[in-house]
Amino acid sequence: MSNTVVRLDNVVKTYSMGESEVHALRGISFAIEQGEFLSIMGPSGSGKSTCMNMIGCLDRPTSGIVEINGKETAKMTEKELALLRNQTVGFVFQQYHLIASMNVLENVMLPLKYQKVEKSERVERAKQALEAVGLGERIKHRPHELSGGQKQRVAIARAMITKPKILLADEPTGALDSTTGKQVMEMFSKINQEQGTTVIIVTHDPGIGASTQRCIKILDGQLV
């Protein structure tokens, strides 16, 4: 039984920009095992965000094979992709993407609503997720009442509430000071160790790259 949760085999992604073509990925191949804690690192425009979109089932390859949790994404319908994404991947973004009109608890509960989980269970699981990131006292607060680090912890709780196999974080420390950023990275490490979640950090920061167990480096759409 294979433990591979992510497999990219000779993946090419080309975007048409008017008359010209942008080669975002140029034949990338790698595999990620269940339970790994790794980073995908590269400068702006290197193709790392395109790579993240492949892993997060947000995009499909122009050619090559992308397999997420044993399923080949190119052969799936939009509905099937959305389902795979919802069941397998948790997302954490640099700008948090919290909904301003909802309190912390409501923000964290949201993914479970899409999964049609009963409200009482949604509330219970959201409270547990917030306790786990040290924000059990803040469930009634709205996003504007929180610091950057607290907002990112809410975003992590929301990403983890569906118990995803893969936690995909895009520049998760980019908007934070170095001390808070370190705390957030420690939280990812703890989630990886205690829950066995595969954690993938997409970053341009060599310091973040060095703090993960493995670092996949991308430059000009190719592995370095």
C-alpha positions as a printed Julia matrix, in Angstrom:
224×3 Matrix{Float64}:
   0.0    0.0     0.0
   1.56   3.27   -1.11
   1.85   6.14    1.37
   2.25   8.72   -1.39
  -0.33  11.52   -1.08
   1.04  13.8    -3.79
   2.7   12.75   -7.04
   3.71  15.03   -9.9
   5.15  13.29  -12.94
   6.66  15.45  -15.7
   4.09  18.2   -15.08
   3.94  21.05  -17.57
   1.69  24.09  -17.13
   1.45  26.72  -19.84
  -0.79  29.8   -19.68
  -1.8   31.83  -22.72
  -1.41  35.56  -22.16
  -2.82  37.15  -25.3
  -0.31  36.42  -28.07
   2.37  35.02  -25.78
   2.65  31.85  -23.68
   3.88  31.7   -20.1
   5.6   28.45  -19.16
   4.85  28.26  -15.44
   5.98  24.64  -14.97
   8.43  22.89  -17.29
   8.31  19.16  -16.57
   8.35  18.92  -12.77
   8.41  15.54  -11.0
   8.33  14.78   -7.27
   6.38  12.76   -4.72
   5.28  13.59   -1.16
   4.64  10.9     1.42
   1.87  10.97    4.03
   3.15  12.66    7.2
   5.93  14.72    5.62
   6.67  18.29    6.72
   8.19  20.09    3.77
   8.47  23.37    1.92
   8.27  24.34   -1.74
  10.61  27.28   -2.13
  11.37  29.71   -4.92
  11.4   33.41   -5.78
   8.38  35.26   -7.16
   7.52  33.94  -10.61
   9.38  30.65  -10.11
   6.28  28.48  -10.52
   5.84  27.57   -6.85
   2.31  29.03   -6.69
   1.32  27.09   -9.82
   2.73  24.01   -8.14
   0.61  24.75   -5.07
  -2.49  25.13   -7.25
  -1.81  21.66   -8.71
  -1.5   20.1    -5.24
  -4.56  21.99   -3.99
  -6.71  20.8    -6.94
  -7.24  24.43   -7.95
  -5.76  23.86  -11.41
  -4.92  21.04  -13.81
  -1.7   20.39  -15.72
  -1.3   21.16  -19.44
   0.48  17.81  -19.65
   1.96  15.26  -17.25
   0.32  13.57  -14.27
  -0.86  15.1   -10.98
  -2.11  12.56   -8.46
  -3.6   13.69   -5.14
  -4.46  10.95   -2.65
  -4.19   8.39   -5.46
  -6.53  10.25   -7.85
  -5.43  11.77  -11.15
  -6.79  15.31  -11.24
  -6.73  15.77  -15.03
  -9.37  13.05  -15.43
 -11.79  14.54  -12.88
 -14.79  16.84  -13.36
 -14.91  20.23  -11.61
 -17.37  18.77   -9.1
 -15.1   15.79   -8.36
 -12.12  18.14   -7.97
 -14.06  20.33   -5.54
 -14.97  17.24   -3.51
 -11.37  15.98   -3.46
 -10.2   19.44   -2.41
 -12.79  19.69    0.36
 -12.05  16.23    1.74
  -8.27  16.09    1.36
  -6.73  19.58    1.52
  -6.79  22.34    4.13
  -5.62  25.79    2.95
  -3.85  28.54    4.92
  -3.16  31.8     3.06
  -0.84  34.76    3.7
  -3.77  37.19    3.98
  -5.87  34.87    6.21
  -9.08  35.17    4.11
 -11.31  35.41    7.19
 -14.84  36.72    6.69
 -15.11  40.09    8.45
 -18.84  39.85    9.21
 -18.44  36.49   11.01
 -16.95  35.91   14.44
 -14.01  33.56   14.99
 -16.19  30.53   15.75
 -18.34  31.05   12.63
 -15.24  31.43   10.44
 -13.79  28.15   11.68
 -17.1   26.28   11.33
 -17.55  27.28    7.68
 -15.81  24.31    5.92
 -18.01  21.88    7.86
 -21.1   23.64    6.57
 -20.02  22.73    3.02
 -19.65  19.14    4.21
 -23.25  19.22    5.5
 -22.2   18.49    9.1
 -24.92  19.06   11.74
 -24.72  22.47   13.43
 -24.17  21.14   16.97
 -21.19  19.09   15.76
 -19.86  22.06   13.77
 -19.87  24.21   16.91
 -18.24  21.51   19.03
 -15.48  20.77   16.53
 -14.8   24.48   15.92
 -14.42  25.07   19.68
 -11.97  22.16   19.91
  -9.98  23.45   16.92
  -9.76  26.92   18.48
  -8.69  25.47   21.84
  -5.95  23.56   19.99
  -4.5   26.81   18.57
  -4.83  28.65   21.9
  -7.82  30.83   20.99
 -10.58  29.21   23.04
 -11.19  32.56   24.77
 -11.67  34.48   21.53
 -14.54  32.62   19.85
 -16.92  35.62   19.87
 -14.34  38.1    18.57
 -14.46  39.32   14.99
 -11.33  39.3    12.78
 -10.69  43.07   13.16
 -10.3   42.55   16.92
  -7.4   40.13   16.49
  -3.67  40.55   15.88
  -2.07  39.18   12.71
  -0.77  36.13   14.55
  -4.2   35.42   16.05
  -5.85  35.73   12.63
  -3.38  33.22   11.21
  -4.12  30.81   14.06
  -7.85  31.12   13.29
  -7.04  30.35    9.65
  -5.06  27.26   10.74
  -7.95  26.08   12.94
 -10.34  26.53   10.0
  -7.99  24.58    7.7
  -7.65  21.73   10.22
 -11.33  21.34   11.13
 -12.07  18.95    8.25
  -9.12  16.76    9.36
  -7.42  17.05    5.96
  -4.64  14.69    4.88
  -2.73  17.66    3.45
  -2.31  21.12    4.97
  -1.21  23.54    2.26
   0.09  26.91    3.45
   0.89  29.75    1.03
   3.46  32.19    2.5
   1.78  31.73    5.91
   4.3   33.93    7.75
   4.57  36.6     5.03
   2.41  39.18    6.81
   3.78  38.45   10.31
   6.76  39.7    12.33
   9.6   37.2    12.82
   8.64  36.15   16.38
   4.99  35.52   15.47
   6.11  33.81   12.26
   8.27  31.43   14.28
   5.3   30.6    16.54
   3.13  29.84   13.5
   5.84  27.55   12.05
   6.04  25.75   15.43
   2.28  25.25   15.25
   2.58  23.64   11.8
   5.33  21.37   13.13
   3.13  20.36   16.08
   0.16  19.58   13.79
   2.47  17.47   11.63
   3.93  15.54   14.57
   0.8   15.06   16.66
  -1.78  14.45   13.92
   0.4   12.98   11.16
  -0.92  15.61    8.73
   1.2   16.2     5.64
   2.22  19.87    5.89
   3.41  21.72    2.76
   4.63  25.31    3.14
   4.97  27.39   -0.04
   7.54  30.14    0.56
  10.17  32.45   -0.92
  11.95  32.63    2.46
  15.12  30.47    2.79
  14.74  30.59    6.59
  11.32  28.92    6.35
  12.68  26.49    3.75
  15.48  25.49    6.14
  13.07  24.93    9.04
  11.16  22.08    7.32
  12.31  18.45    7.07
  12.61  18.66    3.28
  12.72  21.54    0.83
  11.76  21.32   -2.85
  13.35  24.24   -4.69
  11.84  25.61   -7.89
  13.32  28.14  -10.29
  11.91  29.14  -13.7
   9.38  26.31  -13.58
  11.95  23.59  -12.96
  13.32  21.76   -9.93
  16.7   23.07   -8.82
